[in-house]
Amino acid sequence: MNQTHAVLNQDVIAQLIARPRGEDPVVSLYVSTNASDWRAALKSLVKEGEAQIEADTGWDEARKKTARRLLALARETAEERLQGGARQRRSYAIFVDPAGVEVVELPLTVRERVVVDRSPYASPLSSLIDQYERYGVVFCDSKKARLFDVYLQQLSDWEELEDEHQPHRHAPAGGPARRGGGPAGGYHGLEELRRRNHAEYLLHQHLRRVADRAFRRFKLRPYDRLILLGPKEVLAKLEEHLHDYLRRRVVAREPAPSDLTPETALELVCGIEERVEKEKEEALLREIEERRGKSGLGAAGLDESLRALFFGQVDVLVVADDEPIPGRECPECHFLFERPEDREDTSATLVECPLCKRPTRRVPDIVDEAVELAILSGARVEHIAYCKPRLRDLGGMAAVLRFK
């Protein structure tokens, strides 16, 4: 069977989500090399997958047999990855369908899980991409600069710039100073002014060069946000030289040691990133609460959010990467709804759709189905990572609405 390998990026997720949804089984298996006993963990995941297959009321025995075969192939692929020489990555997402196997290498640890459904379970990958935006970082003082990117908690493209116009020690800026007393001493103030003006000119040239380089890097590999590191007075002047595209992306201006190393820089930026993302999540959830109270253009809870999604009202869907929530989907009208009994009852049970009264099918994770539907409908999806308790208070899912 054909097997492909990929590293996590936006294109990989887009391709997974864009796969047409049919009736053939698709196995999605997430495994981690960090598990203390990965064999036992994998065995438990396979057992859970088998239970999902048995509980699916939409498949006949032939398709269930196919699903079991694909699940066994996913297990074999996971065993090869976990016990072989390819353990440099922390986690793997493995997708198996009748056409082949796709292995996505993940630079971060994700929760182990298995989903047997009719399309790839890509919500955890979408959550990673959404949580970890690409950050451009510029460290700058009056004499040097360091430029680099941080994405998925990994530092890349480290570049060092030195001021090309620093004056030599034996030749003070502005020319040699006059010595002695008499009338020549009267020129001391003018000489000092020339020296200061020349230093300002050199700083201006240095900052312009740094800003130009930052913009060139942005054009080659765009980033979502920009962090400025260095002395406060230098950063204020540097920001004046930045292109407007970059100024609009600045989210933090922080001091940093002059002997900044890649290791120190990564630790510093990850702390800033966590603070920025938490503030963004708090602002979004606060906006939804205000919209619910004032204009009615906010939804909270699974029932409200899923109904709004079905009727095309959702502008931004807000979810969290928590434990999968089993639910129901109508194959006819595609309405999604939660049935609390499905959390405990994994037997094959026929349940009618609340809207069209047709038989529905059980889905392993209603949140993943909602994410897929939101993306296909043109809505933006925001994954909450740092404010999960607040989202749970809102019912586990929320939305900003386009209209009532």
CSV table of C-alpha atoms in Angstrom, one decimal, residues 52-392:
chain,number,residue,atom,x,y,z
A,52,GLN,CA,-15.8,2.6,17.6
A,53,ILE,CA,-16.1,0.4,14.5
A,54,GLU,CA,-18.6,-1.9,16.3
A,55,ALA,CA,-20.7,1.1,17.4
A,56,ASP,CA,-21.0,2.6,13.9
A,57,THR,CA,-24.5,2.1,12.7
A,58,GLY,CA,-23.8,3.4,9.2
A,59,TRP,CA,-21.4,0.7,8.0
A,60,ASP,CA,-22.4,-2.8,6.8
A,61,GLU,CA,-20.2,-5.8,7.8
A,62,ALA,CA,-18.0,-5.4,4.7
A,63,ARG,CA,-17.0,-1.8,5.5
A,64,LYS,CA,-16.5,-2.8,9.2
A,65,LYS,CA,-14.1,-5.5,8.0
A,66,THR,CA,-12.3,-2.9,5.9
A,67,ALA,CA,-12.1,-0.6,8.9
A,68,ARG,CA,-10.5,-3.4,11.0
A,69,ARG,CA,-7.9,-4.0,8.4
A,70,LEU,CA,-7.0,-0.3,8.2
A,71,LEU,CA,-6.8,-0.1,12.0
A,72,ALA,CA,-4.4,-3.1,12.0
A,73,LEU,CA,-2.3,-1.3,9.3
A,74,ALA,CA,-2.3,1.9,11.4
A,75,ARG,CA,-1.0,-0.1,14.3
A,76,GLU,CA,1.8,-1.7,12.2
A,77,THR,CA,2.8,1.7,11.0
A,78,ALA,CA,2.9,3.1,14.5
A,79,GLU,CA,5.0,0.2,15.8
A,80,GLU,CA,7.5,0.8,13.0
A,81,ARG,CA,7.8,4.5,13.9
A,82,LEU,CA,8.0,4.0,17.7
A,83,GLN,CA,10.4,1.1,17.8
A,84,GLY,CA,12.5,1.9,14.7
A,85,GLY,CA,15.2,4.5,14.2
A,86,ALA,CA,12.8,7.4,13.3
A,87,ARG,CA,12.3,8.5,16.9
A,88,GLN,CA,13.7,12.0,16.6
A,89,ARG,CA,10.1,13.4,16.5
A,90,ARG,CA,8.0,13.6,19.6
A,91,SER,CA,4.6,12.6,18.0
A,92,TYR,CA,3.1,11.2,14.9
A,93,ALA,CA,-0.3,11.5,13.3
A,94,ILE,CA,-1.1,8.5,11.1
A,95,PHE,CA,-4.0,8.5,8.6
A,96,VAL,CA,-5.0,5.3,6.9
A,97,ASP,CA,-7.7,4.9,4.2
A,98,PRO,CA,-8.2,2.4,1.4
A,99,ALA,CA,-5.9,4.5,-0.9
A,100,GLY,CA,-2.9,4.5,1.4
A,101,VAL,CA,-1.1,5.6,4.6
A,102,GLU,CA,0.0,9.2,5.4
A,103,VAL,CA,2.4,9.8,8.3
A,104,VAL,CA,2.7,13.4,9.6
A,105,GLU,CA,5.7,14.1,11.8
A,106,LEU,CA,4.9,16.5,14.7
A,107,PRO,CA,7.5,18.6,16.5
A,108,LEU,CA,5.4,18.8,19.6
A,109,THR,CA,3.7,16.2,21.9
A,110,VAL,CA,0.0,15.7,21.3
A,111,ARG,CA,-2.5,13.6,23.2
A,112,GLU,CA,-2.7,10.0,22.0
A,113,ARG,CA,-6.0,9.1,20.5
A,114,VAL,CA,-7.7,7.1,17.7
A,115,VAL,CA,-10.7,8.0,15.6
A,116,VAL,CA,-12.3,5.7,13.0
A,117,ASP,CA,-14.6,7.8,10.8
A,118,ARG,CA,-15.2,8.7,7.2
A,119,SER,CA,-12.7,11.5,7.0
A,120,PRO,CA,-9.3,12.3,8.6
A,121,TYR,CA,-9.5,13.5,12.2
A,122,ALA,CA,-7.4,16.7,11.8
A,123,SER,CA,-8.6,18.8,14.6
A,124,PRO,CA,-5.5,18.3,16.8
A,125,LEU,CA,-3.3,19.4,13.9
A,126,SER,CA,-5.4,22.5,13.3
A,127,SER,CA,-5.2,23.2,17.0
A,128,LEU,CA,-1.4,23.1,16.9
A,129,ILE,CA,-1.2,25.4,13.9
A,130,ASP,CA,-3.7,27.9,15.4
A,131,GLN,CA,-2.0,27.9,18.9
A,132,TYR,CA,1.5,28.3,17.5
A,133,GLU,CA,1.6,31.2,15.1
A,134,ARG,CA,4.8,32.1,13.3
A,135,TYR,CA,6.8,34.8,15.2
A,136,GLY,CA,9.4,37.0,13.6
A,137,VAL,CA,11.9,38.3,16.2
A,138,VAL,CA,14.3,41.3,15.9
A,139,PHE,CA,16.9,41.9,18.7
A,140,CYS,CA,18.6,45.3,18.1
A,141,ASP,CA,20.8,47.6,20.1
A,142,SER,CA,22.9,50.6,18.8
A,143,LYS,CA,25.7,48.4,17.4
A,144,LYS,CA,24.2,45.0,16.3
A,145,ALA,CA,21.1,43.0,15.6
A,146,ARG,CA,19.9,39.4,15.6
A,147,LEU,CA,17.0,38.3,13.5
A,148,PHE,CA,15.3,34.9,13.7
A,149,ASP,CA,11.9,33.1,13.5
A,150,VAL,CA,10.1,31.0,16.1
A,151,TYR,CA,7.4,28.5,15.1
A,152,LEU,CA,6.1,25.5,17.0
A,153,GLN,CA,8.5,26.3,19.8
A,154,GLN,CA,11.5,25.9,17.5
A,155,LEU,CA,14.0,28.6,16.5
A,156,SER,CA,15.1,29.0,12.9
A,157,ASP,CA,16.9,31.3,10.4
A,158,TRP,CA,19.2,32.9,13.0
A,159,GLU,CA,21.0,35.9,11.4
A,160,GLU,CA,23.5,38.3,12.9
A,161,LEU,CA,24.0,41.9,11.7
A,162,GLU,CA,26.8,44.3,12.9
A,163,ASP,CA,26.8,48.1,12.4
A,164,GLU,CA,29.1,48.6,9.4
A,165,HIS,CA,29.7,52.3,10.2
A,166,GLN,CA,31.0,52.1,13.8
A,167,PRO,CA,33.9,54.7,14.1
A,168,HIS,CA,37.4,53.5,14.8
A,169,ARG,CA,38.7,54.1,18.3
A,170,HIS,CA,41.7,56.1,17.1
A,171,ALA,CA,39.5,58.4,15.0
A,172,PRO,CA,36.7,60.0,16.9
A,173,ALA,CA,33.5,60.7,15.0
A,174,GLY,CA,33.6,64.3,13.7
A,175,GLY,CA,37.4,64.3,13.3
A,176,PRO,CA,40.3,64.8,15.7
A,177,ALA,CA,39.6,67.0,18.7
A,178,ARG,CA,41.5,70.2,19.2
A,179,ARG,CA,43.8,70.3,22.2
A,180,GLY,CA,45.1,73.2,24.2
A,181,GLY,CA,43.5,76.4,25.5
A,182,GLY,CA,43.0,79.7,24.0
A,183,PRO,CA,40.6,80.5,21.2
A,184,ALA,CA,40.7,76.8,19.9
A,185,GLY,CA,38.9,75.8,23.1
A,186,GLY,CA,35.9,77.7,22.1
A,187,TYR,CA,35.2,75.2,19.4
A,188,HIS,CA,34.8,72.3,22.0
A,189,GLY,CA,31.0,72.7,22.1
A,190,LEU,CA,30.7,72.7,18.3
A,191,GLU,CA,33.0,69.6,18.1
A,192,GLU,CA,30.9,67.8,20.7
A,193,LEU,CA,27.7,68.6,18.7
A,194,ARG,CA,29.3,67.3,15.5
A,195,ARG,CA,30.2,64.1,17.4
A,196,ARG,CA,26.7,63.6,18.6
A,197,ASN,CA,25.2,64.3,15.2
A,198,HIS,CA,27.5,61.9,13.6
A,199,ALA,CA,26.6,59.2,16.2
A,200,GLU,CA,22.9,59.8,15.5
A,201,TYR,CA,23.5,59.5,11.8
A,202,LEU,CA,25.3,56.2,12.3
A,203,LEU,CA,22.5,54.9,14.4
A,204,HIS,CA,20.0,55.9,11.8
A,205,GLN,CA,21.9,54.0,9.1
A,206,HIS,CA,22.1,51.0,11.4
A,207,LEU,CA,18.4,50.9,12.2
A,208,ARG,CA,17.5,51.5,8.6
A,209,ARG,CA,19.6,48.5,7.6
A,210,VAL,CA,18.0,46.3,10.2
A,211,ALA,CA,14.5,47.4,9.2
A,212,ASP,CA,15.2,46.7,5.6
A,213,ARG,CA,16.6,43.2,6.4
A,214,ALA,CA,13.5,42.5,8.6
A,215,PHE,CA,11.2,43.4,5.7
A,216,ARG,CA,13.2,41.3,3.2
A,217,ARG,CA,12.9,38.3,5.5
A,218,PHE,CA,9.2,38.9,5.9
A,219,LYS,CA,8.6,38.9,2.2
A,220,LEU,CA,10.5,35.6,1.8
A,221,ARG,CA,8.7,33.9,4.7
A,222,PRO,CA,5.8,35.9,6.2
A,223,TYR,CA,5.1,35.6,9.9
A,224,ASP,CA,2.0,36.4,11.9
A,225,ARG,CA,3.5,38.5,14.7
A,226,LEU,CA,6.6,40.4,15.4
A,227,ILE,CA,8.5,40.7,18.7
A,228,LEU,CA,11.1,43.5,19.2
A,229,LEU,CA,13.9,42.9,21.8
A,230,GLY,CA,16.5,45.3,23.0
A,231,PRO,CA,16.9,48.7,24.8
A,232,LYS,CA,13.7,50.7,25.0
A,233,GLU,CA,15.1,53.8,23.4
A,234,VAL,CA,16.6,51.9,20.5
A,235,LEU,CA,13.4,49.9,19.8
A,236,ALA,CA,11.4,53.2,19.7
A,237,LYS,CA,13.6,54.5,16.9
A,238,LEU,CA,13.7,51.1,15.1
A,239,GLU,CA,9.9,51.0,15.0
A,240,GLU,CA,9.9,54.3,13.1
A,241,HIS,CA,12.0,52.7,10.4
A,242,LEU,CA,9.9,49.5,10.1
A,243,HIS,CA,7.6,49.0,7.1
A,244,ASP,CA,3.9,49.5,7.9
A,245,TYR,CA,3.3,45.7,7.3
A,246,LEU,CA,5.7,45.0,10.2
A,247,ARG,CA,4.6,47.7,12.5
A,248,ARG,CA,1.1,46.3,12.5
A,249,ARG,CA,2.4,42.9,13.6
A,250,VAL,CA,4.4,44.1,16.6
A,251,VAL,CA,2.9,42.5,19.7
A,252,ALA,CA,5.7,42.9,22.2
A,253,ARG,CA,8.7,45.2,23.0
A,254,GLU,CA,10.9,43.6,25.6
A,255,PRO,CA,14.4,44.1,27.0
A,256,ALA,CA,17.0,41.5,26.3
A,257,PRO,CA,20.7,40.8,27.2
A,258,SER,CA,23.2,42.2,24.7
A,259,ASP,CA,24.9,38.8,24.5
A,260,LEU,CA,21.7,37.1,23.4
A,261,THR,CA,22.2,33.4,22.3
A,262,PRO,CA,19.7,31.2,20.4
A,263,GLU,CA,19.0,29.2,23.6
A,264,THR,CA,18.2,32.3,25.7
A,265,ALA,CA,16.3,33.8,22.8
A,266,LEU,CA,14.0,30.8,22.4
A,267,GLU,CA,13.2,30.7,26.1
A,268,LEU,CA,12.4,34.4,26.2
A,269,VAL,CA,10.2,34.3,23.1
A,270,CYS,CA,8.2,31.3,24.2
A,271,GLY,CA,7.3,33.1,27.4
A,272,ILE,CA,6.2,36.2,25.5
A,273,GLU,CA,4.3,34.0,23.0
A,274,GLU,CA,2.3,32.3,25.8
A,275,ARG,CA,1.4,35.7,27.3
A,276,VAL,CA,0.3,37.1,24.0
A,277,GLU,CA,-1.8,34.1,23.1
A,278,LYS,CA,-3.5,34.1,26.5
A,279,GLU,CA,-4.4,37.7,26.1
A,280,LYS,CA,-5.8,37.1,22.7
A,281,GLU,CA,-7.9,34.2,24.0
A,282,GLU,CA,-9.2,36.2,26.9
A,283,ALA,CA,-10.2,39.1,24.6
A,284,LEU,CA,-12.0,36.7,22.3
A,285,LEU,CA,-14.0,35.0,25.0
A,286,ARG,CA,-14.8,38.4,26.6
A,287,GLU,CA,-16.1,39.6,23.2
A,288,ILE,CA,-18.4,36.6,22.9
A,289,GLU,CA,-19.8,37.2,26.4
A,290,GLU,CA,-20.5,40.9,25.6
A,291,ARG,CA,-22.1,40.0,22.2
A,292,ARG,CA,-24.4,37.5,23.8
A,293,GLY,CA,-25.6,40.1,26.3
A,294,LYS,CA,-25.9,43.2,24.0
A,295,SER,CA,-26.4,42.3,20.3
A,296,GLY,CA,-27.2,38.6,20.5
A,297,LEU,CA,-24.3,38.0,18.0
A,298,GLY,CA,-22.6,35.5,20.3
A,299,ALA,CA,-23.3,31.8,21.0
A,300,ALA,CA,-22.2,29.6,23.9
A,301,GLY,CA,-22.5,25.9,24.5
A,302,LEU,CA,-22.7,23.0,22.1
A,303,ASP,CA,-26.4,23.3,21.3
A,304,GLU,CA,-26.3,27.1,20.5
A,305,SER,CA,-23.0,26.9,18.6
A,306,LEU,CA,-23.9,23.8,16.5
A,307,ARG,CA,-27.3,25.2,15.5
A,308,ALA,CA,-25.7,28.5,14.5
A,309,LEU,CA,-23.1,26.6,12.5
A,310,PHE,CA,-25.8,24.7,10.7
A,311,PHE,CA,-27.6,27.8,9.7
A,312,GLY,CA,-24.5,29.6,8.5
A,313,GLN,CA,-24.4,32.2,11.2
A,314,VAL,CA,-20.9,31.5,12.5
A,315,ASP,CA,-18.1,33.9,11.8
A,316,VAL,CA,-15.6,32.6,14.4
A,317,LEU,CA,-16.0,29.1,16.0
A,318,VAL,CA,-14.2,28.7,19.3
A,319,VAL,CA,-13.2,25.3,20.5
A,320,ALA,CA,-10.6,23.5,22.7
A,321,ASP,CA,-8.5,20.4,22.1
A,322,ASP,CA,-9.9,18.4,25.0
A,323,GLU,CA,-11.2,14.9,25.3
A,324,PRO,CA,-13.3,13.9,22.2
A,325,ILE,CA,-17.0,14.5,22.6
A,326,PRO,CA,-19.1,11.8,20.9
A,327,GLY,CA,-22.1,13.1,19.1
A,328,ARG,CA,-24.5,12.6,16.2
A,329,GLU,CA,-24.5,13.7,12.5
A,330,CYS,CA,-27.4,13.4,10.1
A,331,PRO,CA,-26.2,12.0,6.8
A,332,GLU,CA,-29.1,13.8,5.0
A,333,CYS,CA,-29.1,17.4,6.3
A,334,HIS,CA,-25.7,17.2,8.1
A,335,PHE,CA,-27.0,18.6,11.3
A,336,LEU,CA,-24.7,18.0,14.3
A,337,PHE,CA,-25.9,17.6,17.8
A,338,GLU,CA,-24.8,16.1,21.1
A,339,ARG,CA,-26.5,13.1,22.7
A,340,PRO,CA,-25.2,12.8,26.3
A,341,GLU,CA,-26.1,9.1,26.3
A,342,ASP,CA,-23.4,8.5,23.6
A,343,ARG,CA,-20.7,9.3,26.2
A,344,GLU,CA,-21.4,6.0,28.0
A,345,ASP,CA,-23.4,3.9,25.5
A,346,THR,CA,-21.2,2.7,22.7
A,347,SER,CA,-23.7,0.2,21.3
A,348,ALA,CA,-25.2,0.6,17.8
A,349,THR,CA,-28.3,2.7,18.5
A,350,LEU,CA,-30.5,4.3,15.9
A,351,VAL,CA,-31.3,8.0,16.8
A,352,GLU,CA,-33.4,10.3,14.6
A,353,CYS,CA,-32.3,13.8,13.6
A,354,PRO,CA,-34.1,16.6,15.5
A,355,LEU,CA,-34.6,18.6,12.3
A,356,CYS,CA,-35.4,16.2,9.4
A,357,LYS,CA,-36.3,13.1,11.5
A,358,ARG,CA,-34.0,10.8,9.5
A,359,PRO,CA,-31.7,8.3,11.2
A,360,THR,CA,-28.4,9.7,12.3
A,361,ARG,CA,-25.0,8.1,12.8
A,362,ARG,CA,-22.7,8.3,15.8
A,363,VAL,CA,-19.5,10.4,15.3
A,364,PRO,CA,-16.4,9.9,17.6
A,365,ASP,CA,-15.8,13.6,18.1
A,366,ILE,CA,-18.5,16.2,17.4
A,367,VAL,CA,-15.9,19.1,17.9
A,368,ASP,CA,-13.8,17.8,15.0
A,369,GLU,CA,-16.9,17.6,12.8
A,370,ALA,CA,-17.8,21.1,13.7
A,371,VAL,CA,-14.3,22.4,12.9
A,372,GLU,CA,-14.5,20.8,9.5
A,373,LEU,CA,-17.9,22.2,8.8
A,374,ALA,CA,-16.8,25.7,10.0
A,375,ILE,CA,-13.8,25.7,7.7
A,376,LEU,CA,-15.9,24.5,4.7
A,377,SER,CA,-18.5,27.3,5.4
A,378,GLY,CA,-15.8,30.0,5.4
A,379,ALA,CA,-15.8,30.6,9.2
A,380,ARG,CA,-12.6,31.1,11.1
A,381,VAL,CA,-11.7,28.5,13.8
A,382,GLU,CA,-9.9,29.6,17.1
A,383,HIS,CA,-8.5,26.9,19.4
A,384,ILE,CA,-8.3,27.8,23.1
A,385,ALA,CA,-5.2,26.5,24.8
A,386,TYR,CA,-4.7,28.8,27.8
A,387,CYS,CA,-8.2,29.7,28.8
A,388,LYS,CA,-9.9,26.3,28.7
A,389,PRO,CA,-11.7,26.7,32.1
A,390,ARG,CA,-13.3,29.9,30.9
A,391,LEU,CA,-14.5,28.2,27.7
A,392,ARG,CA,-15.9,25.3,29.8
